[in-house]
Amino acid sequence: MINIVIFGPPGAGKGTQSEKILEKYSLVHISTGDLFRANIKGETELGLKAKSFMDKGELVPDSVTIDMLRAKVNENPHANGFIFDGFPRTTPQAQALDALLDSLNTSISVCLSLQVPDEELVVRLINRGKTSGRADDADEGVIRNRLAVYMRETAPLKDFYKQQNKLEEIHGVGTIDEIFGRLCTAIDKHA
Ligand code: AMP
């Protein structure tokens, strides 16, 4: 199994690159942001819980997020591997993911960390907001809060994966194909 964490601030290109990676390596894509948005659209109880946090650019509480992730992994017992996009975002989430994969006799192969300068991220997110229909892309204050939350809660996880020799830092500026090439080189080192 190849299990990949695609990591980076909002707007770094995690979703775009995940689509290309899952096709090449035949992986199941789990995006916690997409799962929350589907729940909001379906007006589920989970969606209702998540919405107030997402609209402000805050993280949804760990317990809710971890339970949702676990259920999604367990729905795919025959997967070739997973690409985790937007998860983990906190240390308890990273620990829960390791424990879950361990219980399935597997583990994270590599954490791909996309590096993009902050000002480029803001421009990308404002542009995405013109077409994405996402409330959290439509307001520069919410965008900046998401970047601040990333720096505070999520960026420290790089050390978690570095200590396990699984961190690959990838320059996230360039064409989609250039960045994809860099990501594949990094994956193949750990596959
Ligand atoms: P994303 O689509 O990954 O940018 O996520 C959009 C929003 O969903 C985030 O700003 C959070 O409010 C919420 N979210 C997504 N993934 C997580 C996670 N792993 N932990 C907590 N909140 C999350």
PDB file of C-alpha atoms and ligand atoms in Angstrom:
ATOM      1  CA  MET A   1       0.000   0.000   0.000  1.00  0.00           C
ATOM      2  CA  ILE A   2       1.084   3.575  -0.615  1.00  0.00           C
ATOM      3  CA  ASN A   3      -0.459   6.039   1.816  1.00  0.00           C
ATOM      4  CA  ILE A   4       0.225   9.689   1.147  1.00  0.00           C
ATOM      5  CA  VAL A   5      -0.443  12.806   3.173  1.00  0.00           C
ATOM      6  CA  ILE A   6      -0.622  15.855   0.929  1.00  0.00           C
ATOM      7  CA  PHE A   7       0.142  18.782   3.132  1.00  0.00           C
ATOM      8  CA  GLY A   8       0.272  22.539   2.812  1.00  0.00           C
ATOM      9  CA  PRO A   9      -1.608  25.770   3.426  1.00  0.00           C
ATOM     10  CA  PRO A  10      -4.994  26.524   1.846  1.00  0.00           C
ATOM     11  CA  GLY A  11      -4.466  27.324  -1.830  1.00  0.00           C
ATOM     12  CA  ALA A  12      -1.213  25.355  -2.106  1.00  0.00           C
ATOM     13  CA  GLY A  13      -2.692  23.024  -4.743  1.00  0.00           C
ATOM     14  CA  LYS A  14      -3.437  19.962  -2.599  1.00  0.00           C
ATOM     15  CA  GLY A  15      -6.762  19.194  -4.296  1.00  0.00           C
ATOM     16  CA  THR A  16      -5.475  19.716  -7.844  1.00  0.00           C
ATOM     17  CA  GLN A  17      -2.399  17.581  -7.316  1.00  0.00           C
ATOM     18  CA  SER A  18      -4.334  14.892  -5.399  1.00  0.00           C
ATOM     19  CA  GLU A  19      -6.485  14.272  -8.472  1.00  0.00           C
ATOM     20  CA  LYS A  20      -3.389  13.610 -10.586  1.00  0.00           C
ATOM     21  CA  ILE A  21      -1.661  11.482  -7.955  1.00  0.00           C
ATOM     22  CA  LEU A  22      -4.650   9.242  -7.255  1.00  0.00           C
ATOM     23  CA  GLU A  23      -4.997   8.511 -10.953  1.00  0.00           C
ATOM     24  CA  LYS A  24      -1.339   7.596 -11.403  1.00  0.00           C
ATOM     25  CA  TYR A  25      -1.029   5.482  -8.240  1.00  0.00           C
ATOM     26  CA  SER A  26      -4.647   4.161  -8.060  1.00  0.00           C
ATOM     27  CA  LEU A  27      -5.331   5.544  -4.605  1.00  0.00           C
ATOM     28  CA  VAL A  28      -8.527   6.411  -2.758  1.00  0.00           C
ATOM     29  CA  HIS A  29      -8.744  10.182  -2.222  1.00  0.00           C
ATOM     30  CA  ILE A  30      -9.979  11.365   1.155  1.00  0.00           C
ATOM     31  CA  SER A  31     -10.412  15.120   1.424  1.00  0.00           C
ATOM     32  CA  THR A  32     -11.909  16.101   4.768  1.00  0.00           C
ATOM     33  CA  GLY A  33     -12.833  19.536   3.352  1.00  0.00           C
ATOM     34  CA  ASP A  34     -14.766  17.875   0.481  1.00  0.00           C
ATOM     35  CA  LEU A  35     -16.465  15.504   2.943  1.00  0.00           C
ATOM     36  CA  PHE A  36     -17.567  18.404   5.134  1.00  0.00           C
ATOM     37  CA  ARG A  37     -18.833  20.351   2.102  1.00  0.00           C
ATOM     38  CA  ALA A  38     -20.829  17.306   0.907  1.00  0.00           C
ATOM     39  CA  ASN A  39     -22.374  17.037   4.377  1.00  0.00           C
ATOM     40  CA  ILE A  40     -23.255  20.735   4.400  1.00  0.00           C
ATOM     41  CA  LYS A  41     -24.889  20.360   0.988  1.00  0.00           C
ATOM     42  CA  GLY A  42     -26.809  17.305   2.176  1.00  0.00           C
ATOM     43  CA  GLU A  43     -27.845  19.194   5.330  1.00  0.00           C
ATOM     44  CA  THR A  44     -26.691  16.369   7.595  1.00  0.00           C
ATOM     45  CA  GLU A  45     -26.105  16.737  11.314  1.00  0.00           C
ATOM     46  CA  LEU A  46     -22.347  16.529  10.691  1.00  0.00           C
ATOM     47  CA  GLY A  47     -22.616  19.281   8.070  1.00  0.00           C
ATOM     48  CA  LEU A  48     -24.501  21.472  10.471  1.00  0.00           C
ATOM     49  CA  LYS A  49     -21.788  21.010  13.122  1.00  0.00           C
ATOM     50  CA  ALA A  50     -18.971  21.752  10.666  1.00  0.00           C
ATOM     51  CA  LYS A  51     -20.462  24.764   8.922  1.00  0.00           C
ATOM     52  CA  SER A  52     -20.063  27.348  11.680  1.00  0.00           C
ATOM     53  CA  PHE A  53     -16.356  26.543  12.019  1.00  0.00           C
ATOM     54  CA  MET A  54     -15.711  26.458   8.284  1.00  0.00           C
ATOM     55  CA  ASP A  55     -17.440  29.759   7.595  1.00  0.00           C
ATOM     56  CA  LYS A  56     -15.041  31.482  10.008  1.00  0.00           C
ATOM     57  CA  GLY A  57     -11.969  29.665   8.704  1.00  0.00           C
ATOM     58  CA  GLU A  58     -11.569  27.775  11.978  1.00  0.00           C
ATOM     59  CA  LEU A  59     -10.859  24.059  12.300  1.00  0.00           C
ATOM     60  CA  VAL A  60     -13.716  21.662  12.920  1.00  0.00           C
ATOM     61  CA  PRO A  61     -13.111  19.956  16.319  1.00  0.00           C
ATOM     62  CA  ASP A  62     -10.791  16.924  16.252  1.00  0.00           C
ATOM     63  CA  SER A  63     -13.336  14.425  17.588  1.00  0.00           C
ATOM     64  CA  VAL A  64     -15.798  15.160  14.770  1.00  0.00           C
ATOM     65  CA  THR A  65     -13.093  15.173  12.086  1.00  0.00           C
ATOM     66  CA  ILE A  66     -11.315  12.022  13.260  1.00  0.00           C
ATOM     67  CA  ASP A  67     -14.565  10.008  13.463  1.00  0.00           C
ATOM     68  CA  MET A  68     -15.488  11.065   9.937  1.00  0.00           C
ATOM     69  CA  LEU A  69     -12.031  10.159   8.592  1.00  0.00           C
ATOM     70  CA  ARG A  70     -12.041   6.781  10.308  1.00  0.00           C
ATOM     71  CA  ALA A  71     -15.450   5.914   8.841  1.00  0.00           C
ATOM     72  CA  LYS A  72     -14.251   6.853   5.353  1.00  0.00           C
ATOM     73  CA  VAL A  73     -11.097   4.719   5.598  1.00  0.00           C
ATOM     74  CA  ASN A  74     -13.143   1.768   6.862  1.00  0.00           C
ATOM     75  CA  GLU A  75     -15.511   2.107   3.898  1.00  0.00           C
ATOM     76  CA  ASN A  76     -12.590   1.202   1.608  1.00  0.00           C
ATOM     77  CA  PRO A  77     -11.117  -2.068   2.940  1.00  0.00           C
ATOM     78  CA  HIS A  78      -9.711  -3.089  -0.457  1.00  0.00           C
ATOM     79  CA  ALA A  79      -7.972   0.182  -1.271  1.00  0.00           C
ATOM     80  CA  ASN A  80      -4.544   0.110  -2.875  1.00  0.00           C
ATOM     81  CA  GLY A  81      -3.698   2.998  -0.611  1.00  0.00           C
ATOM     82  CA  PHE A  82      -5.009   6.425   0.330  1.00  0.00           C
ATOM     83  CA  ILE A  83      -4.196  10.024  -0.338  1.00  0.00           C
ATOM     84  CA  PHE A  84      -5.141  12.146   2.644  1.00  0.00           C
ATOM     85  CA  ASP A  85      -5.849  15.729   1.578  1.00  0.00           C
ATOM     86  CA  GLY A  86      -6.429  18.331   4.266  1.00  0.00           C
ATOM     87  CA  PHE A  87      -5.990  15.754   7.015  1.00  0.00           C
ATOM     88  CA  PRO A  88      -4.250  15.654   9.452  1.00  0.00           C
ATOM     89  CA  ARG A  89      -4.326  19.310  10.492  1.00  0.00           C
ATOM     90  CA  THR A  90      -3.482  18.903  14.204  1.00  0.00           C
ATOM     91  CA  THR A  91      -1.194  16.653  16.244  1.00  0.00           C
ATOM     92  CA  PRO A  92      -4.097  14.581  17.698  1.00  0.00           C
ATOM     93  CA  GLN A  93      -5.321  14.004  14.128  1.00  0.00           C
ATOM     94  CA  ALA A  94      -1.855  12.842  13.016  1.00  0.00           C
ATOM     95  CA  GLN A  95      -1.619  10.493  15.999  1.00  0.00           C
ATOM     96  CA  ALA A  96      -5.114   9.123  15.328  1.00  0.00           C
ATOM     97  CA  LEU A  97      -4.218   8.528  11.670  1.00  0.00           C
ATOM     98  CA  ASP A  98      -1.063   6.599  12.601  1.00  0.00           C
ATOM     99  CA  ALA A  99      -3.060   4.473  15.066  1.00  0.00           C
ATOM    100  CA  LEU A 100      -5.797   3.794  12.529  1.00  0.00           C
ATOM    101  CA  LEU A 101      -3.328   2.735   9.812  1.00  0.00           C
ATOM    102  CA  ASP A 102      -1.391   0.664  12.323  1.00  0.00           C
ATOM    103  CA  SER A 103      -4.590  -1.237  13.160  1.00  0.00           C
ATOM    104  CA  LEU A 104      -4.843  -2.018   9.432  1.00  0.00           C
ATOM    105  CA  ASN A 105      -1.204  -3.167   9.361  1.00  0.00           C
ATOM    106  CA  THR A 106      -0.098  -0.279   7.207  1.00  0.00           C
ATOM    107  CA  SER A 107       1.361   3.214   7.668  1.00  0.00           C
ATOM    108  CA  ILE A 108       1.960   6.585   6.023  1.00  0.00           C
ATOM    109  CA  SER A 109       4.546   6.241   3.264  1.00  0.00           C
ATOM    110  CA  VAL A 110       5.283   9.927   2.721  1.00  0.00           C
ATOM    111  CA  CYS A 111       4.104  13.420   3.657  1.00  0.00           C
ATOM    112  CA  LEU A 112       4.319  15.784   0.680  1.00  0.00           C
ATOM    113  CA  SER A 113       4.531  19.353   1.918  1.00  0.00           C
ATOM    114  CA  LEU A 114       3.740  21.959  -0.758  1.00  0.00           C
ATOM    115  CA  GLN A 115       5.534  25.273  -0.174  1.00  0.00           C
ATOM    116  CA  VAL A 116       3.945  28.439  -1.578  1.00  0.00           C
ATOM    117  CA  PRO A 117       4.552  32.041  -0.416  1.00  0.00           C
ATOM    118  CA  ASP A 118       1.665  33.578   1.593  1.00  0.00           C
ATOM    119  CA  GLU A 119       0.928  36.437  -0.794  1.00  0.00           C
ATOM    120  CA  GLU A 120       0.650  33.997  -3.710  1.00  0.00           C
ATOM    121  CA  LEU A 121      -1.798  31.904  -1.627  1.00  0.00           C
ATOM    122  CA  VAL A 122      -4.032  34.912  -0.955  1.00  0.00           C
ATOM    123  CA  VAL A 123      -4.151  35.762  -4.676  1.00  0.00           C
ATOM    124  CA  ARG A 124      -4.908  32.135  -5.609  1.00  0.00           C
ATOM    125  CA  LEU A 125      -7.700  31.840  -3.008  1.00  0.00           C
ATOM    126  CA  ILE A 126      -9.327  35.151  -3.953  1.00  0.00           C
ATOM    127  CA  ASN A 127      -9.296  34.006  -7.597  1.00  0.00           C
ATOM    128  CA  ARG A 128     -10.671  30.579  -6.680  1.00  0.00           C
ATOM    129  CA  GLY A 129     -13.437  32.322  -4.706  1.00  0.00           C
ATOM    130  CA  LYS A 130     -14.734  33.910  -7.921  1.00  0.00           C
ATOM    131  CA  THR A 131     -15.794  30.479  -9.210  1.00  0.00           C
ATOM    132  CA  SER A 132     -15.656  27.948  -6.332  1.00  0.00           C
ATOM    133  CA  GLY A 133     -18.816  29.096  -4.613  1.00  0.00           C
ATOM    134  CA  ARG A 134     -17.004  28.493  -1.314  1.00  0.00           C
ATOM    135  CA  ALA A 135     -17.958  30.982   1.394  1.00  0.00           C
ATOM    136  CA  ASP A 136     -14.503  30.621   2.955  1.00  0.00           C
ATOM    137  CA  ASP A 137     -12.827  31.705  -0.313  1.00  0.00           C
ATOM    138  CA  ALA A 138     -15.018  34.780  -0.724  1.00  0.00           C
ATOM    139  CA  ASP A 139     -13.750  36.903   2.162  1.00  0.00           C
ATOM    140  CA  GLU A 140     -10.136  38.037   2.513  1.00  0.00           C
ATOM    141  CA  GLY A 141     -10.461  38.139   6.319  1.00  0.00           C
ATOM    142  CA  VAL A 142     -11.515  34.473   6.409  1.00  0.00           C
ATOM    143  CA  ILE A 143      -8.704  33.576   3.984  1.00  0.00           C
ATOM    144  CA  ARG A 144      -6.131  35.275   6.209  1.00  0.00           C
ATOM    145  CA  ASN A 145      -7.570  33.529   9.273  1.00  0.00           C
ATOM    146  CA  ARG A 146      -7.234  30.150   7.531  1.00  0.00           C
ATOM    147  CA  LEU A 147      -3.580  30.932   6.809  1.00  0.00           C
ATOM    148  CA  ALA A 148      -3.030  31.954  10.446  1.00  0.00           C
ATOM    149  CA  VAL A 149      -4.726  28.754  11.692  1.00  0.00           C
ATOM    150  CA  TYR A 150      -2.524  26.761   9.313  1.00  0.00           C
ATOM    151  CA  MET A 151       0.646  28.393  10.676  1.00  0.00           C
ATOM    152  CA  ARG A 152      -0.422  27.892  14.280  1.00  0.00           C
ATOM    153  CA  GLU A 153      -2.048  24.453  14.308  1.00  0.00           C
ATOM    154  CA  THR A 154      -0.995  22.611  11.173  1.00  0.00           C
ATOM    155  CA  ALA A 155       2.498  23.694  10.061  1.00  0.00           C
ATOM    156  CA  PRO A 156       4.075  22.203  13.243  1.00  0.00           C
ATOM    157  CA  LEU A 157       3.026  18.765  11.953  1.00  0.00           C
ATOM    158  CA  LYS A 158       5.913  18.939   9.498  1.00  0.00           C
ATOM    159  CA  ASP A 159       8.147  18.048  12.447  1.00  0.00           C
ATOM    160  CA  PHE A 160       5.926  15.060  13.265  1.00  0.00           C
ATOM    161  CA  TYR A 161       6.610  13.583   9.818  1.00  0.00           C
ATOM    162  CA  LYS A 162      10.219  14.798   9.695  1.00  0.00           C
ATOM    163  CA  GLN A 163      10.971  12.796  12.834  1.00  0.00           C
ATOM    164  CA  GLN A 164       9.622   9.724  11.050  1.00  0.00           C
ATOM    165  CA  ASN A 165      11.811  10.499   7.966  1.00  0.00           C
ATOM    166  CA  LYS A 166       8.662  10.858   5.875  1.00  0.00           C
ATOM    167  CA  LEU A 167       8.665  14.581   5.097  1.00  0.00           C
ATOM    168  CA  GLU A 168       9.283  15.762   1.521  1.00  0.00           C
ATOM    169  CA  GLU A 169       9.210  19.528   1.003  1.00  0.00           C
ATOM    170  CA  ILE A 170       8.110  20.417  -2.507  1.00  0.00           C
ATOM    171  CA  HIS A 171       8.333  23.798  -4.254  1.00  0.00           C
ATOM    172  CA  GLY A 172       4.662  24.495  -5.023  1.00  0.00           C
ATOM    173  CA  VAL A 173       5.065  27.291  -7.584  1.00  0.00           C
ATOM    174  CA  GLY A 174       5.179  26.478 -11.309  1.00  0.00           C
ATOM    175  CA  THR A 175       2.906  24.765 -13.796  1.00  0.00           C
ATOM    176  CA  ILE A 176       0.597  21.993 -12.582  1.00  0.00           C
ATOM    177  CA  ASP A 177       2.672  19.441 -14.494  1.00  0.00           C
ATOM    178  CA  GLU A 178       6.002  20.723 -13.175  1.00  0.00           C
ATOM    179  CA  ILE A 179       4.769  20.443  -9.606  1.00  0.00           C
ATOM    180  CA  PHE A 180       3.248  17.018 -10.309  1.00  0.00           C
ATOM    181  CA  GLY A 181       6.647  15.843 -11.604  1.00  0.00           C
ATOM    182  CA  ARG A 182       8.323  16.973  -8.369  1.00  0.00           C
ATOM    183  CA  LEU A 183       5.675  15.189  -6.317  1.00  0.00           C
ATOM    184  CA  CYS A 184       6.046  11.916  -8.252  1.00  0.00           C
ATOM    185  CA  THR A 185       9.828  11.943  -7.772  1.00  0.00           C
ATOM    186  CA  ALA A 186       9.280  12.344  -4.023  1.00  0.00           C
ATOM    187  CA  ILE A 187       6.610   9.597  -3.881  1.00  0.00           C
ATOM    188  CA  ASP A 188       8.787   7.147  -5.805  1.00  0.00           C
ATOM    189  CA  LYS A 189      11.558   7.582  -3.221  1.00  0.00           C
ATOM    190  CA  HIS A 190       9.228   6.235  -0.531  1.00  0.00           C
ATOM    191  CA  ALA A 191       7.068   3.766  -2.468  1.00  0.00           C
TER     192      ALA A 191
HETATM  193  P1  AMP B   1     -10.125  22.524   2.887  1.00  0.00           P
HETATM  194  O1  AMP B   1     -11.102  22.151   1.836  1.00  0.00           O
HETATM  195  O2  AMP B   1      -9.136  21.443   3.180  1.00  0.00           O
HETATM  196  O3  AMP B   1      -9.488  23.868   2.640  1.00  0.00           O
HETATM  197  O4  AMP B   1     -10.968  22.685   4.242  1.00  0.00           O
HETATM  198  C1  AMP B   1     -11.992  23.662   4.358  1.00  0.00           C
HETATM  199  C2  AMP B   1     -12.380  23.813   5.822  1.00  0.00           C
HETATM  200  O5  AMP B   1     -12.888  22.563   6.310  1.00  0.00           O
HETATM  201  C3  AMP B   1     -11.246  24.161   6.769  1.00  0.00           C
HETATM  202  O6  AMP B   1     -10.994  25.560   6.812  1.00  0.00           O
HETATM  203  C4  AMP B   1     -11.796  23.641   8.089  1.00  0.00           C
HETATM  204  O7  AMP B   1     -12.792  24.502   8.613  1.00  0.00           O
HETATM  205  C5  AMP B   1     -12.491  22.347   7.661  1.00  0.00           C
HETATM  206  N1  AMP B   1     -11.570  21.200   7.695  1.00  0.00           N
HETATM  207  C6  AMP B   1     -11.140  20.459   6.635  1.00  0.00           C
HETATM  208  N2  AMP B   1     -10.304  19.473   7.036  1.00  0.00           N
HETATM  209  C7  AMP B   1     -10.189  19.618   8.377  1.00  0.00           C
HETATM  210  C8  AMP B   1      -9.431  18.935   9.364  1.00  0.00           C
HETATM  211  N3  AMP B   1      -8.613  17.927   9.053  1.00  0.00           N
HETATM  212  N4  AMP B   1      -9.556  19.343  10.659  1.00  0.00           N
HETATM  213  C9  AMP B   1     -10.388  20.370  10.982  1.00  0.00           C
HETATM  214  N5  AMP B   1     -11.087  21.068  10.104  1.00  0.00           N
HETATM  215  C10 AMP B   1     -10.992  20.706   8.807  1.00  0.00           C
END
